[in-house]
Amino acid sequence: MDLAYIPSPSTGVIHLGPIPLRGYAFCIILGVFVAVWLGNKRWIARGGTAGTVADIAVWAVPFGLVGGRLYHVITDYQLYFSEGENWVDAFKIWEGGLGIWGAIAFGAVGAWIGCRRRGIPLPAYADAIAPGIALAQAIGRWGNWFNQELYGKPTDLPWALKITESANREAGLYHPTFLYESLWCVGVAFLVIWADRRFKLGHGRAFALYVAAYCAGRGWIEYMRVDEAHHILGLRLNVWTAIIVFVLAVVYMVVSARVRPGREEIVEPRSRKPVETGKADDDAADDPAEDAADAGAEKAASDAVDASADGGDPDDAGDSHDVENGAGNGAGSAAKG
């Protein structure tokens, strides 16, 4: 008799009248909102303006969804293009099947396009959004619970996941690898937030830390899974992917720290908000000192032109020189005030 286990939902769809609400899709959408919300807070703290993260996410999210689905379909092509399978199922994203590797890669392309349109450095944006992506993954993994998929080996542990029988799965108690990865991603998010505050990570190193930490967990969690997958030298394909990406992320952190130490002072040029203060500077047009300096400079330039037009009279030139001195003194007095 099993005294304790995690039950699986009887269905992955909840009908709100005629509208079907699929648990997998709901988890993905909720994860995106959390990522944008936290990314926006971190972006503002870094000196950016509110709404920029969401604007760029409009590009990153669709690219990420397409990339995630493509990676899954390509690496598990037998599920859709083998004899007896229906290739149309490759488009049924609501039934599960998003590869994080493809989602991050294609999402980065979409983010790059959005950042380029706004004149923002992609590494700075990636650093701001990194913990949010980890939390989005933590939430998204619960979509696998709704679909009763991606579980691990059989176990009799109290937190075992109960899987019901269907055409493509056998009933029993298994390791809840979806839960392991969800909790790991939460830990990764807090790790990146702590490290970013402690070491002032910049130039993409916070994002690289997220990637490395996620891969470290994904490697051992992937090894526990029993769903069908391609193997290379006895290891699942995603285990090899996690190892390779982990090494690349660590190398990037080391090289980046040597080549570009410190953190970006300005992450969004038009916001003109320094990182050190975390507070927005007043616009130049609203600064009394700069207004006085600009006005004085313009008047001095105008008088100088007039003097030149009058034949370069020495007295007029002297007047122009006096105007310049007066403008400079006036600007200096305004700055002191």
mmCIF file of N, CA, C and O in Angstrom, residues 109-202:
data_model
loop_
_atom_site.group_PDB
_atom_site.id
_atom_site.type_symbol
_atom_site.label_atom_id
_atom_site.label_comp_id
_atom_site.label_asym_id
_atom_site.label_seq_id
_atom_site.Cartn_x
_atom_site.Cartn_y
_atom_site.Cartn_z
ATOM 1 N N VAL A 109 17.974 35.399 -30.231
ATOM 2 C CA VAL A 109 17.929 36.079 -31.536
ATOM 3 C C VAL A 109 16.827 37.136 -31.528
ATOM 4 O O VAL A 109 17.025 38.277 -31.972
ATOM 5 N N GLY A 110 15.646 36.763 -31.024
ATOM 6 C CA GLY A 110 14.553 37.727 -30.944
ATOM 7 C C GLY A 110 14.900 38.892 -30.034
ATOM 8 O O GLY A 110 14.601 40.055 -30.339
ATOM 9 N N ALA A 111 15.541 38.606 -28.899
ATOM 10 C CA ALA A 111 15.950 39.667 -27.972
ATOM 11 C C ALA A 111 16.982 40.583 -28.625
ATOM 12 O O ALA A 111 16.963 41.806 -28.423
ATOM 13 N N TRP A 112 17.884 40.000 -29.410
ATOM 14 C CA TRP A 112 18.894 40.801 -30.105
ATOM 15 C C TRP A 112 18.233 41.782 -31.068
ATOM 16 O O TRP A 112 18.637 42.953 -31.152
ATOM 17 N N ILE A 113 17.222 41.310 -31.778
ATOM 18 C CA ILE A 113 16.503 42.197 -32.703
ATOM 19 C C ILE A 113 15.838 43.331 -31.928
ATOM 20 O O ILE A 113 15.933 44.506 -32.302
ATOM 21 N N GLY A 114 15.158 42.990 -30.824
ATOM 22 C CA GLY A 114 14.499 44.010 -30.023
ATOM 23 C C GLY A 114 15.483 44.998 -29.423
ATOM 24 O O GLY A 114 15.235 46.207 -29.401
ATOM 25 N N CYS A 115 16.600 44.492 -28.920
ATOM 26 C CA CYS A 115 17.620 45.369 -28.327
ATOM 27 C C CYS A 115 18.229 46.292 -29.390
ATOM 28 O O CYS A 115 18.475 47.473 -29.125
ATOM 29 N N ARG A 116 18.476 45.753 -30.558
ATOM 30 C CA ARG A 116 19.073 46.555 -31.629
ATOM 31 C C ARG A 116 18.139 47.693 -32.025
ATOM 32 O O ARG A 116 18.594 48.810 -32.314
ATOM 33 N N ARG A 117 16.849 47.426 -32.048
ATOM 34 C CA ARG A 117 15.883 48.463 -32.395
ATOM 35 C C ARG A 117 15.832 49.564 -31.346
ATOM 36 O O ARG A 117 15.477 50.696 -31.655
ATOM 37 N N ARG A 118 16.166 49.234 -30.105
ATOM 38 C CA ARG A 118 16.142 50.221 -29.022
ATOM 39 C C ARG A 118 17.519 50.774 -28.679
ATOM 40 O O ARG A 118 17.645 51.603 -27.792
ATOM 41 N N GLY A 119 18.561 50.305 -29.361
ATOM 42 C CA GLY A 119 19.902 50.780 -29.080
ATOM 43 C C GLY A 119 20.425 50.320 -27.731
ATOM 44 O O GLY A 119 21.161 51.043 -27.053
ATOM 45 N N ILE A 120 20.052 49.098 -27.342
ATOM 46 C CA ILE A 120 20.404 48.562 -26.031
ATOM 47 C C ILE A 120 21.370 47.393 -26.201
ATOM 48 O O ILE A 120 21.178 46.553 -27.087
ATOM 49 N N PRO A 121 22.399 47.297 -25.359
ATOM 50 C CA PRO A 121 23.308 46.144 -25.447
ATOM 51 C C PRO A 121 22.619 44.865 -24.983
ATOM 52 O O PRO A 121 22.048 44.818 -23.896
ATOM 53 N N LEU A 122 22.685 43.830 -25.816
ATOM 54 C CA LEU A 122 22.029 42.566 -25.478
ATOM 55 C C LEU A 122 22.541 41.962 -24.178
ATOM 56 O O LEU A 122 21.733 41.457 -23.386
ATOM 57 N N PRO A 123 23.856 41.971 -23.887
ATOM 58 C CA PRO A 123 24.325 41.379 -22.624
ATOM 59 C C PRO A 123 23.687 41.999 -21.391
ATOM 60 O O PRO A 123 23.364 41.289 -20.435
ATOM 61 N N ALA A 124 23.506 43.322 -21.397
ATOM 62 C CA ALA A 124 22.892 43.981 -20.248
ATOM 63 C C ALA A 124 21.447 43.533 -20.079
ATOM 64 O O ALA A 124 20.975 43.285 -18.956
ATOM 65 N N TYR A 125 20.730 43.423 -21.180
ATOM 66 C CA TYR A 125 19.337 42.949 -21.121
ATOM 67 C C TYR A 125 19.284 41.509 -20.628
ATOM 68 O O TYR A 125 18.427 41.159 -19.803
ATOM 69 N N ALA A 126 20.200 40.681 -21.119
ATOM 70 C CA ALA A 126 20.234 39.278 -20.706
ATOM 71 C C ALA A 126 20.493 39.147 -19.211
ATOM 72 O O ALA A 126 19.896 38.297 -18.544
ATOM 73 N N ASP A 127 21.388 39.985 -18.673
ATOM 74 C CA ASP A 127 21.662 39.956 -17.237
ATOM 75 C C ASP A 127 20.413 40.291 -16.429
ATOM 76 O O ASP A 127 20.152 39.697 -15.376
ATOM 77 N N ALA A 128 19.643 41.261 -16.906
ATOM 78 C CA ALA A 128 18.452 41.681 -16.172
ATOM 79 C C ALA A 128 17.366 40.613 -16.190
ATOM 80 O O ALA A 128 16.665 40.408 -15.192
ATOM 81 N N ILE A 129 17.246 39.911 -17.297
ATOM 82 C CA ILE A 129 16.142 38.967 -17.455
ATOM 83 C C ILE A 129 16.473 37.563 -16.973
ATOM 84 O O ILE A 129 15.586 36.720 -16.808
ATOM 85 N N ALA A 130 17.760 37.277 -16.698
ATOM 86 C CA ALA A 130 18.202 35.909 -16.389
ATOM 87 C C ALA A 130 17.435 35.247 -15.236
ATOM 88 O O ALA A 130 16.926 34.127 -15.406
ATOM 89 N N PRO A 131 17.329 35.870 -14.045
ATOM 90 C CA PRO A 131 16.589 35.198 -12.964
ATOM 91 C C PRO A 131 15.124 34.960 -13.314
ATOM 92 O O PRO A 131 14.535 33.951 -12.909
ATOM 93 N N GLY A 132 14.553 35.879 -14.081
ATOM 94 C CA GLY A 132 13.163 35.718 -14.493
ATOM 95 C C GLY A 132 12.967 34.522 -15.399
ATOM 96 O O GLY A 132 11.950 33.827 -15.325
ATOM 97 N N ILE A 133 13.946 34.263 -16.273
ATOM 98 C CA ILE A 133 13.867 33.094 -17.149
ATOM 99 C C ILE A 133 13.895 31.821 -16.312
ATOM 100 O O ILE A 133 13.151 30.864 -16.577
ATOM 101 N N ALA A 134 14.758 31.796 -15.294
ATOM 102 C CA ALA A 134 14.833 30.619 -14.425
ATOM 103 C C ALA A 134 13.500 30.379 -13.730
ATOM 104 O O ALA A 134 13.030 29.231 -13.632
ATOM 105 N N LEU A 135 12.864 31.438 -13.237
ATOM 106 C CA LEU A 135 11.557 31.285 -12.583
ATOM 107 C C LEU A 135 10.494 30.863 -13.594
ATOM 108 O O LEU A 135 9.590 30.083 -13.258
ATOM 109 N N ALA A 136 10.585 31.370 -14.811
ATOM 110 C CA ALA A 136 9.637 30.965 -15.855
ATOM 111 C C ALA A 136 9.762 29.472 -16.135
ATOM 112 O O ALA A 136 8.751 28.773 -16.320
ATOM 113 N N GLN A 137 10.982 28.966 -16.136
ATOM 114 C CA GLN A 137 11.182 27.527 -16.327
ATOM 115 C C GLN A 137 10.610 26.742 -15.151
ATOM 116 O O GLN A 137 10.030 25.663 -15.331
ATOM 117 N N ALA A 138 10.797 27.273 -13.948
ATOM 118 C CA ALA A 138 10.266 26.596 -12.758
ATOM 119 C C ALA A 138 8.752 26.457 -12.846
ATOM 120 O O ALA A 138 8.185 25.410 -12.505
ATOM 121 N N ILE A 139 8.102 27.501 -13.308
ATOM 122 C CA ILE A 139 6.637 27.468 -13.446
ATOM 123 C C ILE A 139 6.234 26.605 -14.628
ATOM 124 O O ILE A 139 5.298 25.804 -14.554
ATOM 125 N N GLY A 140 6.959 26.736 -15.727
ATOM 126 C CA GLY A 140 6.624 25.981 -16.931
ATOM 127 C C GLY A 140 6.720 24.482 -16.740
ATOM 128 O O GLY A 140 5.973 23.722 -17.380
ATOM 129 N N ARG A 141 7.630 24.014 -15.859
ATOM 130 C CA ARG A 141 7.768 22.572 -15.634
ATOM 131 C C ARG A 141 6.499 21.948 -15.065
ATOM 132 O O ARG A 141 6.269 20.748 -15.230
ATOM 133 N N TRP A 142 5.671 22.742 -14.407
ATOM 134 C CA TRP A 142 4.412 22.191 -13.888
ATOM 135 C C TRP A 142 3.443 21.854 -15.018
ATOM 136 O O TRP A 142 2.481 21.111 -14.818
ATOM 137 N N GLY A 143 3.707 22.382 -16.207
ATOM 138 C CA GLY A 143 2.917 21.977 -17.364
ATOM 139 C C GLY A 143 3.133 20.507 -17.679
ATOM 140 O O GLY A 143 2.217 19.824 -18.152
ATOM 141 N N ASN A 144 4.348 20.002 -17.401
ATOM 142 C CA ASN A 144 4.620 18.570 -17.595
ATOM 143 C C ASN A 144 3.824 17.735 -16.604
ATOM 144 O O ASN A 144 3.468 16.588 -16.897
ATOM 145 N N TRP A 145 3.570 18.268 -15.427
ATOM 146 C CA TRP A 145 2.747 17.558 -14.442
ATOM 147 C C TRP A 145 1.321 17.410 -14.967
ATOM 148 O O TRP A 145 0.711 16.337 -14.842
ATOM 149 N N PHE A 146 0.793 18.467 -15.563
ATOM 150 C CA PHE A 146 -0.556 18.402 -16.122
ATOM 151 C C PHE A 146 -0.637 17.354 -17.231
ATOM 152 O O PHE A 146 -1.650 16.675 -17.381
ATOM 153 N N ASN A 147 0.434 17.226 -18.007
ATOM 154 C CA ASN A 147 0.431 16.285 -19.129
ATOM 155 C C ASN A 147 0.947 14.903 -18.764
ATOM 156 O O ASN A 147 1.013 14.020 -19.630
ATOM 157 N N GLN A 148 1.351 14.699 -17.502
ATOM 158 C CA GLN A 148 1.910 13.426 -17.044
ATOM 159 C C GLN A 148 3.043 12.971 -17.967
ATOM 160 O O GLN A 148 3.004 11.885 -18.554
ATOM 161 N N GLU A 149 4.078 13.800 -18.050
ATOM 162 C CA GLU A 149 5.195 13.502 -18.926
ATOM 163 C C GLU A 149 6.516 13.885 -18.260
ATOM 164 O O GLU A 149 6.537 14.593 -17.255
ATOM 165 N N LEU A 150 7.595 13.386 -18.799
ATOM 166 C CA LEU A 150 8.949 13.702 -18.349
ATOM 167 C C LEU A 150 9.188 13.335 -16.888
ATOM 168 O O LEU A 150 9.815 14.090 -16.141
ATOM 169 N N TYR A 151 8.721 12.172 -16.500
ATOM 170 C CA TYR A 151 8.982 11.683 -15.140
ATOM 171 C C TYR A 151 10.216 10.784 -15.164
ATOM 172 O O TYR A 151 10.749 10.439 -16.221
ATOM 173 N N GLY A 152 10.692 10.406 -13.967
ATOM 174 C CA GLY A 152 11.925 9.637 -13.870
ATOM 175 C C GLY A 152 11.703 8.159 -13.666
ATOM 176 O O GLY A 152 10.648 7.606 -14.013
ATOM 177 N N LYS A 153 12.687 7.525 -13.052
ATOM 178 C CA LYS A 153 12.647 6.082 -12.833
ATOM 179 C C LYS A 153 11.657 5.725 -11.721
ATOM 180 O O LYS A 153 11.309 6.565 -10.903
ATOM 181 N N PRO A 154 11.215 4.464 -11.667
ATOM 182 C CA PRO A 154 10.300 4.046 -10.595
ATOM 183 C C PRO A 154 10.940 4.245 -9.226
ATOM 184 O O PRO A 154 12.151 4.081 -9.046
ATOM 185 N N THR A 155 10.124 4.610 -8.241
ATOM 186 C CA THR A 155 10.609 4.829 -6.879
ATOM 187 C C THR A 155 9.470 4.630 -5.891
ATOM 188 O O THR A 155 8.288 4.723 -6.254
ATOM 189 N N ASP A 156 9.839 4.348 -4.638
ATOM 190 C CA ASP A 156 8.841 4.223 -3.582
ATOM 191 C C ASP A 156 9.008 5.333 -2.549
ATOM 192 O O ASP A 156 8.521 5.226 -1.423
ATOM 193 N N LEU A 157 9.676 6.412 -2.911
ATOM 194 C CA LEU A 157 9.856 7.549 -2.010
ATOM 195 C C LEU A 157 8.511 8.227 -1.735
ATOM 196 O O LEU A 157 7.595 8.158 -2.564
ATOM 197 N N PRO A 158 8.380 8.887 -0.587
ATOM 198 C CA PRO A 158 7.107 9.528 -0.236
ATOM 199 C C PRO A 158 6.656 10.592 -1.237
ATOM 200 O O PRO A 158 5.468 10.893 -1.314
ATOM 201 N N TRP A 159 7.609 11.182 -1.946
ATOM 202 C CA TRP A 159 7.242 12.203 -2.927
ATOM 203 C C TRP A 159 7.203 11.646 -4.353
ATOM 204 O O TRP A 159 7.315 12.390 -5.328
ATOM 205 N N ALA A 160 7.009 10.363 -4.472
ATOM 206 C CA ALA A 160 6.906 9.752 -5.799
ATOM 207 C C ALA A 160 5.699 10.316 -6.543
ATOM 208 O O ALA A 160 4.694 10.712 -5.938
ATOM 209 N N LEU A 161 5.798 10.349 -7.847
ATOM 210 C CA LEU A 161 4.724 10.857 -8.698
ATOM 211 C C LEU A 161 3.907 9.689 -9.227
ATOM 212 O O LEU A 161 4.455 8.758 -9.812
ATOM 213 N N LYS A 162 2.605 9.735 -9.006
ATOM 214 C CA LYS A 162 1.732 8.672 -9.489
ATOM 215 C C LYS A 162 1.302 8.962 -10.917
ATOM 216 O O LYS A 162 0.704 10.005 -11.204
ATOM 217 N N ILE A 163 1.627 8.042 -11.806
ATOM 218 C CA ILE A 163 1.286 8.169 -13.227
ATOM 219 C C ILE A 163 0.193 7.164 -13.559
ATOM 220 O O ILE A 163 0.276 5.989 -13.175
ATOM 221 N N THR A 164 -0.831 7.638 -14.254
ATOM 222 C CA THR A 164 -1.914 6.744 -14.650
ATOM 223 C C THR A 164 -1.612 6.125 -16.008
ATOM 224 O O THR A 164 -0.826 6.662 -16.802
ATOM 225 N N GLU A 165 -2.228 5.017 -16.286
ATOM 226 C CA GLU A 165 -1.948 4.287 -17.523
ATOM 227 C C GLU A 165 -2.623 4.945 -18.719
ATOM 228 O O GLU A 165 -3.746 5.474 -18.629
ATOM 229 N N SER A 166 -1.908 4.926 -19.830
ATOM 230 C CA SER A 166 -2.475 5.418 -21.095
ATOM 231 C C SER A 166 -1.784 4.668 -22.232
ATOM 232 O O SER A 166 -1.011 3.741 -21.997
ATOM 233 N N ALA A 167 -2.050 5.097 -23.451
ATOM 234 C CA ALA A 167 -1.507 4.388 -24.604
ATOM 235 C C ALA A 167 0.019 4.435 -24.657
ATOM 236 O O ALA A 167 0.661 3.510 -25.157
ATOM 237 N N ASN A 168 0.615 5.516 -24.135
ATOM 238 C CA ASN A 168 2.067 5.653 -24.235
ATOM 239 C C ASN A 168 2.788 5.698 -22.883
ATOM 240 O O ASN A 168 3.919 6.140 -22.796
ATOM 241 N N ARG A 169 2.133 5.254 -21.820
ATOM 242 C CA ARG A 169 2.793 5.221 -20.512
ATOM 243 C C ARG A 169 2.195 4.118 -19.648
ATOM 244 O O ARG A 169 1.041 3.730 -19.813
ATOM 245 N N GLU A 170 3.004 3.650 -18.700
ATOM 246 C CA GLU A 170 2.607 2.583 -17.800
ATOM 247 C C GLU A 170 2.341 3.148 -16.419
ATOM 248 O O GLU A 170 3.111 3.978 -15.911
ATOM 249 N N ALA A 171 1.265 2.719 -15.801
ATOM 250 C CA ALA A 171 0.907 3.226 -14.479
ATOM 251 C C ALA A 171 1.962 2.822 -13.455
ATOM 252 O O ALA A 171 2.582 1.759 -13.542
ATOM 253 N N GLY A 172 2.174 3.691 -12.472
ATOM 254 C CA GLY A 172 3.144 3.394 -11.432
ATOM 255 C C GLY A 172 3.581 4.640 -10.701
ATOM 256 O O GLY A 172 3.042 5.742 -10.914
ATOM 257 N N LEU A 173 4.562 4.477 -9.806
ATOM 258 C CA LEU A 173 5.122 5.588 -9.044
ATOM 259 C C LEU A 173 6.538 5.851 -9.543
ATOM 260 O O LEU A 173 7.367 4.939 -9.585
ATOM 261 N N TYR A 174 6.795 7.120 -9.889
ATOM 262 C CA TYR A 174 8.073 7.466 -10.505
ATOM 263 C C TYR A 174 8.669 8.721 -9.843
ATOM 264 O O TYR A 174 7.962 9.482 -9.166
ATOM 265 N N HIS A 175 9.953 8.926 -10.086
ATOM 266 C CA HIS A 175 10.594 10.152 -9.617
ATOM 267 C C HIS A 175 9.953 11.353 -10.323
ATOM 268 O O HIS A 175 9.852 11.366 -11.556
ATOM 269 N N PRO A 176 9.538 12.373 -9.560
ATOM 270 C CA PRO A 176 8.934 13.566 -10.184
ATOM 271 C C PRO A 176 10.020 14.504 -10.705
ATOM 272 O O PRO A 176 10.299 15.558 -10.114
ATOM 273 N N THR A 177 10.626 14.150 -11.812
ATOM 274 C CA THR A 177 11.737 14.966 -12.318
ATOM 275 C C THR A 177 11.291 16.385 -12.677
ATOM 276 O O THR A 177 12.093 17.317 -12.642
ATOM 277 N N PHE A 178 10.005 16.541 -13.008
ATOM 278 C CA PHE A 178 9.507 17.887 -13.281
ATOM 279 C C PHE A 178 9.640 18.741 -12.022
ATOM 280 O O PHE A 178 9.983 19.929 -12.091
ATOM 281 N N LEU A 179 9.355 18.144 -10.851
ATOM 282 C CA LEU A 179 9.446 18.868 -9.584
ATOM 283 C C LEU A 179 10.897 19.149 -9.225
ATOM 284 O O LEU A 179 11.230 20.243 -8.747
ATOM 285 N N TYR A 180 11.774 18.185 -9.459
ATOM 286 C CA TYR A 180 13.198 18.393 -9.191
ATOM 287 C C TYR A 180 13.723 19.591 -9.989
ATOM 288 O O TYR A 180 14.430 20.448 -9.460
ATOM 289 N N GLU A 181 13.366 19.616 -11.261
ATOM 290 C CA GLU A 181 13.870 20.705 -12.101
ATOM 291 C C GLU A 181 13.224 22.034 -11.731
ATOM 292 O O GLU A 181 13.872 23.091 -11.780
ATOM 293 N N SER A 182 11.955 22.007 -11.356
ATOM 294 C CA SER A 182 11.278 23.231 -10.947
ATOM 295 C C SER A 182 11.958 23.842 -9.723
ATOM 296 O O SER A 182 12.242 25.048 -9.682
ATOM 297 N N LEU A 183 12.229 23.011 -8.715
ATOM 298 C CA LEU A 183 12.890 23.498 -7.505
ATOM 299 C C LEU A 183 14.312 23.956 -7.803
ATOM 300 O O LEU A 183 14.793 24.942 -7.234
ATOM 301 N N TRP A 184 15.003 23.228 -8.687
ATOM 302 C CA TRP A 184 16.363 23.612 -9.048
ATOM 303 C C TRP A 184 16.374 24.990 -9.713
ATOM 304 O O TRP A 184 17.237 25.829 -9.425
ATOM 305 N N CYS A 185 15.410 25.240 -10.582
ATOM 306 C CA CYS A 185 15.343 26.528 -11.276
ATOM 307 C C CYS A 185 15.072 27.676 -10.301
ATOM 308 O O CYS A 185 15.593 28.780 -10.474
ATOM 309 N N VAL A 186 14.244 27.424 -9.295
ATOM 310 C CA VAL A 186 14.017 28.452 -8.268
ATOM 311 C C VAL A 186 15.337 28.775 -7.568
ATOM 312 O O VAL A 186 15.677 29.940 -7.334
ATOM 313 N N GLY A 187 16.092 27.727 -7.241
ATOM 314 C CA GLY A 187 17.393 27.930 -6.617
ATOM 315 C C GLY A 187 18.346 28.699 -7.517
ATOM 316 O O GLY A 187 19.097 29.563 -7.057
ATOM 317 N N VAL A 188 18.319 28.406 -8.812
ATOM 318 C CA VAL A 188 19.168 29.109 -9.772
ATOM 319 C C VAL A 188 18.817 30.592 -9.805
ATOM 320 O O VAL A 188 19.704 31.458 -9.845
ATOM 321 N N ALA A 189 17.520 30.899 -9.792
ATOM 322 C CA ALA A 189 17.089 32.300 -9.819
ATOM 323 C C ALA A 189 17.634 33.061 -8.618
ATOM 324 O O ALA A 189 18.170 34.167 -8.758
ATOM 325 N N PHE A 190 17.523 32.475 -7.420
ATOM 326 C CA PHE A 190 18.027 33.143 -6.218
ATOM 327 C C PHE A 190 19.546 33.235 -6.226
ATOM 328 O O PHE A 190 20.122 34.219 -5.739
ATOM 329 N N LEU A 191 20.212 32.225 -6.784
ATOM 330 C CA LEU A 191 21.669 32.260 -6.888
ATOM 331 C C LEU A 191 22.118 33.432 -7.756
ATOM 332 O O LEU A 191 23.050 34.176 -7.386
ATOM 333 N N VAL A 192 21.482 33.617 -8.904
ATOM 334 C CA VAL A 192 21.860 34.692 -9.814
ATOM 335 C C VAL A 192 21.585 36.050 -9.180
ATOM 336 O O VAL A 192 22.410 36.979 -9.278
ATOM 337 N N ILE A 193 20.445 36.192 -8.511
ATOM 338 C CA ILE A 193 20.125 37.460 -7.854
ATOM 339 C C ILE A 193 21.164 37.789 -6.784
ATOM 340 O O ILE A 193 21.657 38.924 -6.689
ATOM 341 N N TRP A 194 21.516 36.792 -5.965
ATOM 342 C CA TRP A 194 22.517 37.010 -4.908
ATOM 343 C C TRP A 194 23.874 37.351 -5.496
ATOM 344 O O TRP A 194 24.533 38.312 -5.074
ATOM 345 N N ALA A 195 24.332 36.568 -6.474
ATOM 346 C CA ALA A 195 25.651 36.789 -7.059
ATOM 347 C C ALA A 195 25.725 38.137 -7.767
ATOM 348 O O ALA A 195 26.754 38.823 -7.721
ATOM 349 N N ASP A 196 24.629 38.537 -8.404
ATOM 350 C CA ASP A 196 24.604 39.813 -9.110
ATOM 351 C C ASP A 196 24.742 40.975 -8.131
ATOM 352 O O ASP A 196 25.436 41.963 -8.405
ATOM 353 N N ARG A 197 24.088 40.873 -6.984
ATOM 354 C CA ARG A 197 24.204 41.922 -5.960
ATOM 355 C C ARG A 197 25.574 41.907 -5.298
ATOM 356 O O ARG A 197 26.131 42.963 -4.993
ATOM 357 N N ARG A 198 26.102 40.717 -5.081
ATOM 358 C CA ARG A 198 27.364 40.589 -4.356
ATOM 359 C C ARG A 198 28.562 40.985 -5.213
ATOM 360 O O ARG A 198 29.476 41.671 -4.747
ATOM 361 N N PHE A 199 28.571 40.574 -6.479
ATOM 362 C CA PHE A 199 29.747 40.777 -7.326
ATOM 363 C C PHE A 199 29.519 41.773 -8.460
ATOM 364 O O PHE A 199 30.416 41.974 -9.276
ATOM 365 N N LYS A 200 28.326 42.387 -8.525
ATOM 366 C CA LYS A 200 28.035 43.373 -9.568
ATOM 367 C C LYS A 200 28.351 42.818 -10.957
ATOM 368 O O LYS A 200 29.159 43.362 -11.711
ATOM 369 N N LEU A 201 27.712 41.719 -11.284
ATOM 370 C CA LEU A 201 27.964 41.065 -12.567
ATOM 371 C C LEU A 201 27.457 41.928 -13.729
ATOM 372 O O LEU A 201 26.396 42.539 -13.644
ATOM 373 N N GLY A 202 28.226 41.958 -14.791
ATOM 374 C CA GLY A 202 27.834 42.744 -15.953
ATOM 375 C C GLY A 202 28.292 42.103 -17.235
ATOM 376 O O GLY A 202 28.963 41.064 -17.241
#
